[in-house]
PDB file of C-alpha atoms in Angstrom:
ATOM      1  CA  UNK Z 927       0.000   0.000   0.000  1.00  0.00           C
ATOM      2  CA  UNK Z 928       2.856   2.312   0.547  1.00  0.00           C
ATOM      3  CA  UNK Z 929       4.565   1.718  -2.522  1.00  0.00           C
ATOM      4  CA  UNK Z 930       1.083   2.808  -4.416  1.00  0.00           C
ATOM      5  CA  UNK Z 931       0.596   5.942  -2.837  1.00  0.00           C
ATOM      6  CA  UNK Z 932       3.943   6.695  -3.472  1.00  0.00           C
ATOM      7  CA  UNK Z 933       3.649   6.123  -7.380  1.00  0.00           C
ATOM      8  CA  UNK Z 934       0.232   8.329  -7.015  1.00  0.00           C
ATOM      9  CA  UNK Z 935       2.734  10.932  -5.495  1.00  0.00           C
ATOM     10  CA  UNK Z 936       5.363  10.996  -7.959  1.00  0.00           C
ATOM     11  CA  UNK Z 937       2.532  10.772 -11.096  1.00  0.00           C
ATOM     12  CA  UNK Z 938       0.837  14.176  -9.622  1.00  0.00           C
ATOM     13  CA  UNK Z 939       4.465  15.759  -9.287  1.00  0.00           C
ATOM     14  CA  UNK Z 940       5.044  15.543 -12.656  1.00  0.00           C
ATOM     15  CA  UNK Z 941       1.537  16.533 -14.065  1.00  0.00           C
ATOM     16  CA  UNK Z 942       2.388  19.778 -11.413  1.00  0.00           C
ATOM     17  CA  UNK Z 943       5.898  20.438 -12.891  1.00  0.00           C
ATOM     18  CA  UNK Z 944       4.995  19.811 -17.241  1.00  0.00           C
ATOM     19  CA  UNK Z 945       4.841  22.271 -19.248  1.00  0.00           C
ATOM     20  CA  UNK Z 946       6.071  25.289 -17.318  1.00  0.00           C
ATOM     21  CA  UNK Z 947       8.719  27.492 -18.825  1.00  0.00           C
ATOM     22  CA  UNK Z 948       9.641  30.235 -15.898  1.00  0.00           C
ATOM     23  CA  UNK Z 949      11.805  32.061 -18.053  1.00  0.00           C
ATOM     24  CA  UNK Z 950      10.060  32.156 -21.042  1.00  0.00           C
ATOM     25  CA  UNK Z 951       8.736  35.750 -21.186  1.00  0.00           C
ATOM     26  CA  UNK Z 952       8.398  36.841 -24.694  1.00  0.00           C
ATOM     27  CA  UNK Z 953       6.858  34.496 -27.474  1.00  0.00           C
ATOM     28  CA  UNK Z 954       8.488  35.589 -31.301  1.00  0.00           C
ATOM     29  CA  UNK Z 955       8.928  34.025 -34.809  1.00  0.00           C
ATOM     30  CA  UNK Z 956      12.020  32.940 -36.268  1.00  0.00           C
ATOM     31  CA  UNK Z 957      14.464  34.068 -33.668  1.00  0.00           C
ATOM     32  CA  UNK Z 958      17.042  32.876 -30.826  1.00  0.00           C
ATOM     33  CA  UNK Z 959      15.483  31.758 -27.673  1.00  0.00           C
ATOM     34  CA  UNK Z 960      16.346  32.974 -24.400  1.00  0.00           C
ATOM     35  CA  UNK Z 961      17.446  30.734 -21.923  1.00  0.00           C
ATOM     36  CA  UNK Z 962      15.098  28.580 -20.321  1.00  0.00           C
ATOM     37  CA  UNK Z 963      12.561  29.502 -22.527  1.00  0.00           C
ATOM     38  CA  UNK Z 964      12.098  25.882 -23.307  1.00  0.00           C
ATOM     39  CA  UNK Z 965      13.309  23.697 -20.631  1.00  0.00           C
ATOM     40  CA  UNK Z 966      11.918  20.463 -21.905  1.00  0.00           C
ATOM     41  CA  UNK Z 967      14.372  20.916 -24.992  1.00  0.00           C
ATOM     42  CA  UNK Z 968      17.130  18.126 -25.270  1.00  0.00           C
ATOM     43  CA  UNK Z 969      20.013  18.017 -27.782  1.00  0.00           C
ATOM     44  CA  UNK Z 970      20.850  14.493 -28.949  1.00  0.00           C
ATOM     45  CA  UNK Z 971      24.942  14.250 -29.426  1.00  0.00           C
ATOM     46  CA  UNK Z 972      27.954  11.746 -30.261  1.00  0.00           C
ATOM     47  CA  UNK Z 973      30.452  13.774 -31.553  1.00  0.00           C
ATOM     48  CA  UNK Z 974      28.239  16.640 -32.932  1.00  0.00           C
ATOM     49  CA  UNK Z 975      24.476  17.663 -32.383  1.00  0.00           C
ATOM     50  CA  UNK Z 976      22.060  15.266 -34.811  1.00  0.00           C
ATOM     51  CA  UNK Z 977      18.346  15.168 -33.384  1.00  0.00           C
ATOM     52  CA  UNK Z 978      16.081  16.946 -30.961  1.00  0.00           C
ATOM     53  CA  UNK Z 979      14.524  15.596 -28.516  1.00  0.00           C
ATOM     54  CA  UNK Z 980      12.523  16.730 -25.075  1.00  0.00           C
ATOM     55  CA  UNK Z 981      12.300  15.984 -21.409  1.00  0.00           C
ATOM     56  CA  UNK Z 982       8.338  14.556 -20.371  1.00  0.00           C
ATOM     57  CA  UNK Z 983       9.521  12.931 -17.185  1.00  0.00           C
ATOM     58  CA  UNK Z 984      13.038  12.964 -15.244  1.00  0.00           C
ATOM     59  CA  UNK Z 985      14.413   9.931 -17.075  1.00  0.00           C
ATOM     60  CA  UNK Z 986      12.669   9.620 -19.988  1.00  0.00           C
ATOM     61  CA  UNK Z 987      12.733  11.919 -23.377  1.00  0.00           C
ATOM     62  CA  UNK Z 988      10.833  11.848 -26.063  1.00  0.00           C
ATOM     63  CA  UNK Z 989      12.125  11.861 -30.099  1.00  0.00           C
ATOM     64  CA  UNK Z 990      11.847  10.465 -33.578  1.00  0.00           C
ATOM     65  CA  UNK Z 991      12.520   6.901 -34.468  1.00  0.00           C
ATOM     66  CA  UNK Z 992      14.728   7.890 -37.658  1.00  0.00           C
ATOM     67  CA  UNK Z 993      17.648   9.764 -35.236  1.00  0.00           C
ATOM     68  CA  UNK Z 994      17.678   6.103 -34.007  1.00  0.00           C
ATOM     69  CA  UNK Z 995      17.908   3.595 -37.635  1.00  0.00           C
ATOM     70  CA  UNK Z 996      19.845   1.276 -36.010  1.00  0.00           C
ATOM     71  CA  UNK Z 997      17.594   1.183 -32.586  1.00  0.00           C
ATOM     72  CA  UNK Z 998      20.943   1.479 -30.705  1.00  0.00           C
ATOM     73  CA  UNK Z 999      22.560   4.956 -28.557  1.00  0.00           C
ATOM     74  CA  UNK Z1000      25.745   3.535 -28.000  1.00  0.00           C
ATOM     75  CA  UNK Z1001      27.831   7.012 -27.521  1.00  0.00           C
ATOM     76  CA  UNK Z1002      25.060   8.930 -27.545  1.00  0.00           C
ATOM     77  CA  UNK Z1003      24.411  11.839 -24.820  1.00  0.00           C
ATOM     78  CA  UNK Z1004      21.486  13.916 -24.214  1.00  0.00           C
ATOM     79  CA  UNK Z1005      21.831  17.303 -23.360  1.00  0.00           C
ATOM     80  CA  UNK Z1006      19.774  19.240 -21.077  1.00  0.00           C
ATOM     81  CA  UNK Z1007      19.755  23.092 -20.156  1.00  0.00           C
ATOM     82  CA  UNK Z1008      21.438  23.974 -23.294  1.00  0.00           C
ATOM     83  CA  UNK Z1009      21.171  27.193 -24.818  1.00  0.00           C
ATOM     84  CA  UNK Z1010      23.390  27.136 -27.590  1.00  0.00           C
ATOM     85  CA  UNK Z1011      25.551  24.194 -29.432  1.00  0.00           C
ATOM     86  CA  UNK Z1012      28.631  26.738 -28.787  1.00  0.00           C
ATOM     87  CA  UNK Z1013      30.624  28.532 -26.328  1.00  0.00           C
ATOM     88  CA  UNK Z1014      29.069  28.662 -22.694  1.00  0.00           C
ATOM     89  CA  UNK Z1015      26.514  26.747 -21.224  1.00  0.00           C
ATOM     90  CA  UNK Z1016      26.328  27.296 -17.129  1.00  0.00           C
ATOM     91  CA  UNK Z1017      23.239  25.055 -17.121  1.00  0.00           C
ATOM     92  CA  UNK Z1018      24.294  22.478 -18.774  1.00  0.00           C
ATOM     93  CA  UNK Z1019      23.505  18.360 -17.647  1.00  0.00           C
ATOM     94  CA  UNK Z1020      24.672  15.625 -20.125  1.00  0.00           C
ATOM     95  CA  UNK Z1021      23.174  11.943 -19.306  1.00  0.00           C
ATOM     96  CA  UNK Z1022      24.366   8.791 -21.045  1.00  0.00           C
ATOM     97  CA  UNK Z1023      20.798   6.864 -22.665  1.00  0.00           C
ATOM     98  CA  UNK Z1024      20.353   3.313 -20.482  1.00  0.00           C
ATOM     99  CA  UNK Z1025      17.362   2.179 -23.315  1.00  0.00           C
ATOM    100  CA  UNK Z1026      16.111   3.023 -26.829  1.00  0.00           C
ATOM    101  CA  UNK Z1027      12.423   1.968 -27.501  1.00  0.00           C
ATOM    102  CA  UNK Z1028      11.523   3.050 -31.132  1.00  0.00           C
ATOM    103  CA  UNK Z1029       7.478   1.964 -31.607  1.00  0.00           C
ATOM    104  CA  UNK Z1030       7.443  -1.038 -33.330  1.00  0.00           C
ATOM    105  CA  UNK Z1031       5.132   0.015 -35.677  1.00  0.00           C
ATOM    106  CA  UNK Z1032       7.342   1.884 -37.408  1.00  0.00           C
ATOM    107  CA  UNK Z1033       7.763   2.659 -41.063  1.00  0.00           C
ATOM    108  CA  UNK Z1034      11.132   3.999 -42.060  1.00  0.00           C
ATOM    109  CA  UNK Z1035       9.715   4.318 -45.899  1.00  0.00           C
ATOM    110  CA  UNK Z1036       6.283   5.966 -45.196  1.00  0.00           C
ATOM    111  CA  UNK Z1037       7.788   7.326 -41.410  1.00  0.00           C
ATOM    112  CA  UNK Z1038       4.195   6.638 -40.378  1.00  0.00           C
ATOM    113  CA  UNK Z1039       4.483   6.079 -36.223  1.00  0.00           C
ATOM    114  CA  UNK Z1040       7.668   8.031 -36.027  1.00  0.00           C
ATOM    115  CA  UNK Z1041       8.033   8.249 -32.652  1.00  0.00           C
ATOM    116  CA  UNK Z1042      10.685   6.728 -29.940  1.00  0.00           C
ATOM    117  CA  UNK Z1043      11.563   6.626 -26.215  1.00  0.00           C
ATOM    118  CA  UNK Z1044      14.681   7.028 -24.646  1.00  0.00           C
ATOM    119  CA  UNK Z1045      15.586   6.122 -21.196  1.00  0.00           C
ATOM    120  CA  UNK Z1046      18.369   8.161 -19.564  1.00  0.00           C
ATOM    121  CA  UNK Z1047      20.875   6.868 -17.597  1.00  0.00           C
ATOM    122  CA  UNK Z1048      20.301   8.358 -14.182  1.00  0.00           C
ATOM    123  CA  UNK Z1049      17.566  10.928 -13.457  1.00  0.00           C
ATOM    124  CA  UNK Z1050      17.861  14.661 -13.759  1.00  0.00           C
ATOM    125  CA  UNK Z1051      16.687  17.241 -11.699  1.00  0.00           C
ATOM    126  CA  UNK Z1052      14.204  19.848 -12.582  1.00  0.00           C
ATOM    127  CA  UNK Z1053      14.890  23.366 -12.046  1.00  0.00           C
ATOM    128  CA  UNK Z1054      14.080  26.600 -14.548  1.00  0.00           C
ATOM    129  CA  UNK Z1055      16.610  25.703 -17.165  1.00  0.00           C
ATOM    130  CA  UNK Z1056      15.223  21.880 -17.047  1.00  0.00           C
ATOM    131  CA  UNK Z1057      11.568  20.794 -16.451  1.00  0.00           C
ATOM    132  CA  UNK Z1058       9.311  18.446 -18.666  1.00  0.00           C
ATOM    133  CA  UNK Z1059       6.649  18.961 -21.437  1.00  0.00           C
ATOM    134  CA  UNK Z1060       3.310  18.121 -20.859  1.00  0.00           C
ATOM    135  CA  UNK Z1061       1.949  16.052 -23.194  1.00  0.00           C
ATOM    136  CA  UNK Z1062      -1.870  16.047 -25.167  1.00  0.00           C
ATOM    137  CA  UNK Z1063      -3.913  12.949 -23.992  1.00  0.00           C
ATOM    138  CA  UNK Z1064      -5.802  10.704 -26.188  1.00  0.00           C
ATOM    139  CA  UNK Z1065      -8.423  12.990 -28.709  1.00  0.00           C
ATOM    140  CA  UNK Z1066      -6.922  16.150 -28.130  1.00  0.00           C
ATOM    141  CA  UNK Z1067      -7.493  18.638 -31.234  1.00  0.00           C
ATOM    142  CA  UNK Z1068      -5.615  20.552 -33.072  1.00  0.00           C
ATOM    143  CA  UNK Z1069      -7.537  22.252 -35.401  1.00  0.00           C
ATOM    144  CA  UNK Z1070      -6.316  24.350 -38.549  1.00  0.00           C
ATOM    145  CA  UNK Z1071      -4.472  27.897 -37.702  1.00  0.00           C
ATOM    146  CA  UNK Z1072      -3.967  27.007 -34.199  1.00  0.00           C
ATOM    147  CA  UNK Z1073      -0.580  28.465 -32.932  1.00  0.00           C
ATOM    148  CA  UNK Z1074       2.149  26.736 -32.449  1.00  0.00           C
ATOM    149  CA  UNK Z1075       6.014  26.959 -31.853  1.00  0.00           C
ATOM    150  CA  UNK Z1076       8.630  24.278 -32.696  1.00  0.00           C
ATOM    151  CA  UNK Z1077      12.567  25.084 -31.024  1.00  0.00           C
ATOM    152  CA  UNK Z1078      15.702  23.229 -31.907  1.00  0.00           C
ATOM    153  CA  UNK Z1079      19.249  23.440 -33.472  1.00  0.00           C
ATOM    154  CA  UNK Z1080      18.710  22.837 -37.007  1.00  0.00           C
ATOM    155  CA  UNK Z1081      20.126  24.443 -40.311  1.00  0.00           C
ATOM    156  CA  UNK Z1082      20.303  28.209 -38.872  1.00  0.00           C
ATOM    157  CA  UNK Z1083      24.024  28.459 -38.976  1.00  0.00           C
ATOM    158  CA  UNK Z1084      25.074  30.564 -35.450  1.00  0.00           C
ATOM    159  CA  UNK Z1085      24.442  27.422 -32.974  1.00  0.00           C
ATOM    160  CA  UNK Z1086      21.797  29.423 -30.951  1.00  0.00           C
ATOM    161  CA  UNK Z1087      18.670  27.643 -30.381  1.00  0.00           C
ATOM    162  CA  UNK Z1088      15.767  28.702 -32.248  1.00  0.00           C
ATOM    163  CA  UNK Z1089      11.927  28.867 -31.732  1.00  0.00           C
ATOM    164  CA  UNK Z1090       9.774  29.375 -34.518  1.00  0.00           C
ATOM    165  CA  UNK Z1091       5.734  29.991 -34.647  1.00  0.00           C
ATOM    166  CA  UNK Z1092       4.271  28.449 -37.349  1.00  0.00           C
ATOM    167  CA  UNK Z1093      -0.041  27.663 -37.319  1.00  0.00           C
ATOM    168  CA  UNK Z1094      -1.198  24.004 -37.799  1.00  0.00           C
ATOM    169  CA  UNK Z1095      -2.453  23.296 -41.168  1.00  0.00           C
ATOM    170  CA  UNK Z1096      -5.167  20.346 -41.428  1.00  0.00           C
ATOM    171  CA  UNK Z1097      -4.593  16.800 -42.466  1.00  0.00           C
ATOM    172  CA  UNK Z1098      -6.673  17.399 -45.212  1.00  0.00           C
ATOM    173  CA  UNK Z1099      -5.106  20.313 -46.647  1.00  0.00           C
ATOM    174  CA  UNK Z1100      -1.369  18.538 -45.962  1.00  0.00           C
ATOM    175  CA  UNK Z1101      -2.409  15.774 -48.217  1.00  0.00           C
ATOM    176  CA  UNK Z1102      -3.206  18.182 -51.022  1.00  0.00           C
ATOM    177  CA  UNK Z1103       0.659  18.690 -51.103  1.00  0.00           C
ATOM    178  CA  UNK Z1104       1.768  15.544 -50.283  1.00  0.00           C
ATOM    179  CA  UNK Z1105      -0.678  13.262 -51.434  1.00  0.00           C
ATOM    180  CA  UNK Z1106      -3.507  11.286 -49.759  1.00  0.00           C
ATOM    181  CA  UNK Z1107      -1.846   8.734 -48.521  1.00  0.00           C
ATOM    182  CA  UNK Z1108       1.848  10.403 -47.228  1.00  0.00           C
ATOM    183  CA  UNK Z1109      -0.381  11.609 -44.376  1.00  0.00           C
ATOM    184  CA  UNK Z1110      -1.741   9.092 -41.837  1.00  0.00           C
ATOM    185  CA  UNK Z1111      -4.238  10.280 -38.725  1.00  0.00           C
ATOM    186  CA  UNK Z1112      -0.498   9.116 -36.965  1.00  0.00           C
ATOM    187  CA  UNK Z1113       1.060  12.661 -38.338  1.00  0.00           C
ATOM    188  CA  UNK Z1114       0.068  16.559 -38.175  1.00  0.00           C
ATOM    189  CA  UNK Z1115       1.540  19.323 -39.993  1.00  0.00           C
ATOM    190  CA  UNK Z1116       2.582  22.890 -38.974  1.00  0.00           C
ATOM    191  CA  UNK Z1117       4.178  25.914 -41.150  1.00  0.00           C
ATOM    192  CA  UNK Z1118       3.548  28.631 -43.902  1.00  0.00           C
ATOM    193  CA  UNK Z1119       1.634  27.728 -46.936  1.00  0.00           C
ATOM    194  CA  UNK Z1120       3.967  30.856 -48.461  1.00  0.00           C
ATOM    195  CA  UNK Z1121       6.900  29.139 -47.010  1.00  0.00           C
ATOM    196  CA  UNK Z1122       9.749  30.795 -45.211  1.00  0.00           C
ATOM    197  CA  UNK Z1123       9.867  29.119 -41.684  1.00  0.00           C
ATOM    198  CA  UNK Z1124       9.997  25.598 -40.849  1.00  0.00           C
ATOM    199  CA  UNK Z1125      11.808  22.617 -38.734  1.00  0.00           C
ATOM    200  CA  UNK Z1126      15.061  21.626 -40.813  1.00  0.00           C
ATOM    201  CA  UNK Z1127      18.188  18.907 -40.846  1.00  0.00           C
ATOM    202  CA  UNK Z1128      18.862  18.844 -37.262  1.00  0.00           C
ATOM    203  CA  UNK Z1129      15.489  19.619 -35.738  1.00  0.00           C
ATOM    204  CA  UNK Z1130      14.410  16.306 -36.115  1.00  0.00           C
ATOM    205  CA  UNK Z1131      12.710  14.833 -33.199  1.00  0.00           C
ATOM    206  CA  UNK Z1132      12.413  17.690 -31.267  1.00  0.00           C
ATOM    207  CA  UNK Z1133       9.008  19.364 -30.093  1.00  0.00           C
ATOM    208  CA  UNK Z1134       6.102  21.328 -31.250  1.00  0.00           C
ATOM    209  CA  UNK Z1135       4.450  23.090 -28.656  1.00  0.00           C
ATOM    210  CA  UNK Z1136       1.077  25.060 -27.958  1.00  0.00           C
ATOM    211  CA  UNK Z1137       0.065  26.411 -24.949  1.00  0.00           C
ATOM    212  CA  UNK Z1138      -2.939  26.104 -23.345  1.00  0.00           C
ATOM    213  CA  UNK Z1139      -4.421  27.496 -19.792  1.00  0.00           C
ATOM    214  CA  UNK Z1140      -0.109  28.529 -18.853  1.00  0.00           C
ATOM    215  CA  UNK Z1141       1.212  24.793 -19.939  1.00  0.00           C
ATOM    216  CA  UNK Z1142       3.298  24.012 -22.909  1.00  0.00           C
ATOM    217  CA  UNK Z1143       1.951  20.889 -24.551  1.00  0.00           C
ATOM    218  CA  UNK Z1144       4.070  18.875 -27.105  1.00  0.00           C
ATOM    219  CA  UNK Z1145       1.810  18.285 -29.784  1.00  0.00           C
ATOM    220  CA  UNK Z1146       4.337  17.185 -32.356  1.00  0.00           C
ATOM    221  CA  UNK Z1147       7.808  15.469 -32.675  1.00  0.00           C
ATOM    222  CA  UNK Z1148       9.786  16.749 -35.940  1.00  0.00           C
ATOM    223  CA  UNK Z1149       9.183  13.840 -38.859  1.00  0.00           C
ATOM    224  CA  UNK Z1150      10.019  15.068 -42.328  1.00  0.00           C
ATOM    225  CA  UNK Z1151       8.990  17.208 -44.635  1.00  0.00           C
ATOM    226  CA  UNK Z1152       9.919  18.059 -48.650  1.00  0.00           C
ATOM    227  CA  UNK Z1153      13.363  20.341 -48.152  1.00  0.00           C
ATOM    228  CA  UNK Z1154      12.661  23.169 -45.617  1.00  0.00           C
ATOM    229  CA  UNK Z1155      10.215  26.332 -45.318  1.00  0.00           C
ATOM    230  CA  UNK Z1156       9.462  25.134 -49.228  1.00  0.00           C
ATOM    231  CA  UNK Z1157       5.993  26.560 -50.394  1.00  0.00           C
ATOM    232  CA  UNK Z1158       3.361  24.553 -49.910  1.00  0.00           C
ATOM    233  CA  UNK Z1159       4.685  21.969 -48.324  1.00  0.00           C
ATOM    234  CA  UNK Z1160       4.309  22.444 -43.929  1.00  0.00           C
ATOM    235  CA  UNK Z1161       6.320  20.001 -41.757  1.00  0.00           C
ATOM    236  CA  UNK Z1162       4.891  17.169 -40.831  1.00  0.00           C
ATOM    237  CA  UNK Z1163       5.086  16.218 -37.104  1.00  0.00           C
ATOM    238  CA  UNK Z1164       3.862  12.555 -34.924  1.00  0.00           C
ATOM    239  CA  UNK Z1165       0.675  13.518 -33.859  1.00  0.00           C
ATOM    240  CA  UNK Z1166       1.764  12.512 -29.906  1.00  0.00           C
ATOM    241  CA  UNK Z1167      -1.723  12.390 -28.773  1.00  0.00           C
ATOM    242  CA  UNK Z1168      -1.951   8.678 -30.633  1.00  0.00           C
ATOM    243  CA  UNK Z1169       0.884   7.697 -28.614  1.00  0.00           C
ATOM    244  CA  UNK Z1170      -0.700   7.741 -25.011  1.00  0.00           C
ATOM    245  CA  UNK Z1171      -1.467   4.062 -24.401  1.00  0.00           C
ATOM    246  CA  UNK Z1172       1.267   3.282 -25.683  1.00  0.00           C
ATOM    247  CA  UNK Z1173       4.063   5.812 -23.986  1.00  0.00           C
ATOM    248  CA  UNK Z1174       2.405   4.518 -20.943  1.00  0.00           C
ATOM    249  CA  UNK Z1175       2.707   0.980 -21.047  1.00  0.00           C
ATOM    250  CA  UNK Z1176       6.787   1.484 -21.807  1.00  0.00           C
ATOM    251  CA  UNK Z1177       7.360   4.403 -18.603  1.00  0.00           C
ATOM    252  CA  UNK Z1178       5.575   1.880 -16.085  1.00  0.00           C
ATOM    253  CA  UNK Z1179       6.297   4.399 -13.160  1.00  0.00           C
ATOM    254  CA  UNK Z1180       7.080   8.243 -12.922  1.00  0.00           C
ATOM    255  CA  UNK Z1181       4.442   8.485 -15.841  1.00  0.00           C
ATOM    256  CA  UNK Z1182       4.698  11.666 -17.931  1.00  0.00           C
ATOM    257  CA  UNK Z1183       1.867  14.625 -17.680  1.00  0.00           C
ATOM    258  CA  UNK Z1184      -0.842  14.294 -19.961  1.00  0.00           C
ATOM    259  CA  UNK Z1185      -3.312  17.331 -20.476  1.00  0.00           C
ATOM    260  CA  UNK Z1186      -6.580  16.841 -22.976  1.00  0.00           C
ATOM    261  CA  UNK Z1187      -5.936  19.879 -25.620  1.00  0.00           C
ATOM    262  CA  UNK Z1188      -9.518  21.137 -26.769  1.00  0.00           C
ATOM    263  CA  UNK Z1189      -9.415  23.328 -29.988  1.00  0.00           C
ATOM    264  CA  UNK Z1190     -13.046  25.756 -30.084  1.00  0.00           C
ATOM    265  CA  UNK Z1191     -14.651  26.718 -32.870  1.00  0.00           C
ATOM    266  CA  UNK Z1192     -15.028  24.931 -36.046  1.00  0.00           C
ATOM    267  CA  UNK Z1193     -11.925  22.904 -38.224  1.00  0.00           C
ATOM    268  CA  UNK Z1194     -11.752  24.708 -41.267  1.00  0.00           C
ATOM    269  CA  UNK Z1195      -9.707  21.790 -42.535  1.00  0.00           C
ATOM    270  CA  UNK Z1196     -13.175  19.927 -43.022  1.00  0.00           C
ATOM    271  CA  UNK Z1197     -13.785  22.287 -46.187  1.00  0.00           C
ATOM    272  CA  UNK Z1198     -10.530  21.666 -48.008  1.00  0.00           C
ATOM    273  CA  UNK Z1199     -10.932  19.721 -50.951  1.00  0.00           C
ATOM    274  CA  UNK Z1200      -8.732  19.055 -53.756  1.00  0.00           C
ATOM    275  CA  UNK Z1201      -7.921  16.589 -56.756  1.00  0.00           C
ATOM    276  CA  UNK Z1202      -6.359  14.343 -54.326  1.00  0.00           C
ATOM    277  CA  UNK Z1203      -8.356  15.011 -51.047  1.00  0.00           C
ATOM    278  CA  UNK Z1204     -12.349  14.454 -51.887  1.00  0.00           C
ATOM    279  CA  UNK Z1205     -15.152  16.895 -50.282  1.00  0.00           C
ATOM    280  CA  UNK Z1206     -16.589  15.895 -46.862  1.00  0.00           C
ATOM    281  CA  UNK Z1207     -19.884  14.085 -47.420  1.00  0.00           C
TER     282      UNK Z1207
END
């Protein structure tokens, strides 16, 4: 009986702690990032950044199955409190990874179920420069035009971490570009029809956020997407809110925060229609 109350405890501590960013006081487009303005954010290194990743509990973080094609992290670190991939970093906590769970659904043609979990090799703890994501429970919406940001350490040259805000863009209206079946109900997309901002080469399987009621909620993990900030063609994210059940059964204790996201109004994506997409009956 103990031991149950105490895994109660621990699951409320971390749905207390997600998604709150102290330190992040301004929200922009396209720019650096202050520190700790995203706290959840984890660099994924051997001998040089490759993937994204973030922090939803204090030993588990959350990123793409392709940073991981051979399912093994064997001189891999991840990097917490990081602000930029040079010069200085006073908050800076580098674990080893003790486990690499990519889902095993997992389609590295089609990168349908894109998603993986990696265990860290001793816990971290949370303070303003490090704190997990919450993350959107089963059925949470996202419909067209909502905001959202996505932060990382991709193709922008200076090493600074970047945050971006870039509205979602409807299933429907993504598979106009890409083509009916390239987008599965697994995947959501995010960016400028016009083009000009965008998650690049070393973004991948970090997060993309919204906030809702003062939490940051992951609602994406960085997948692919045809070149970068191309017209036309959004970035295409996991949809994590499919991924509950099964994030859940692989972190058996200290389970991560889930929050139900609710978008209000009406999903314009329902009246897209286009040679490849048909009308909705």
């Amino acid at each position: 009986m103990t031991f149950i109350l105490l895994r109660v405890t621990f699951n409320k501590l971390f749905f207390a702690v997600c998604g709150l960013a102290n330190l992040n006081s301004r929200i922009v487009g396209g720019q650096n990032a202050l520190p700790g303005s995203w706290p959840w954010q984890v660099s994924l290194q051997s001998s040089y950044h490759f993937c994204g990743g973030s922090l939803i509990n204090n030993q588990w973080v959350l990123t793409a199955a392709h940073c991981f094609p051979s399912r093994s992290a064997s001189g891999v670190n991840a990097v917490l409190g990081l602000q930029s991939l040079q010069g200085s970093n006073p908050n800076r906590v580098s674990r080893t990874i003790k486990t690499v769970i990519v889902h095993p659904n997992y389609n590295s043609g089609t990168q349908n179920n894109d998603i993986a979990l990696l265990q860290l090799s001793s816990p971290v703890t949370f303070n303003n420069y490090i704190t997990p994501v919450c993350l959107p429970s089963t059925g949470s919406t996202f419909y067209s035009g909502v905001k959202t940001w996505v932060t990382g350490w991709g193709d922008i040259g200076n090493g600074g971490q970047l945050e971006i805000q870039i509205p979602i863009v409807g299933n429907r209206r993504c598979k106009c570009s890409y083509g009916a079946s390239s987008i599965t109900d697994n995947m959501m997309c995010a960016g400028l029809l016009a083009g000009g901002k965008d998650s690049c080469q070393g973004d991948s399987g970090g997060p993309l956020v919204i906030k809702q009621n003062n939490r940051w909620i992951q609602a994406g993990v960085v997948s692919f997407g045809n070149g970068c900030a191309e017209p036309d063609f959004p970035g295409v994210y996991t949809r994590v809110s499919r991924y509950q059940t099964w994030i859940n059964t692989q972190i058996t204790t200290n389970k991560p925060g889930f929050i139900a996201v609710t978008s209000t109004g009406t999903d314009s994506d329902l009246s897209v229609s286009c040679p490849r997409v048909l009308p909705v009956a």
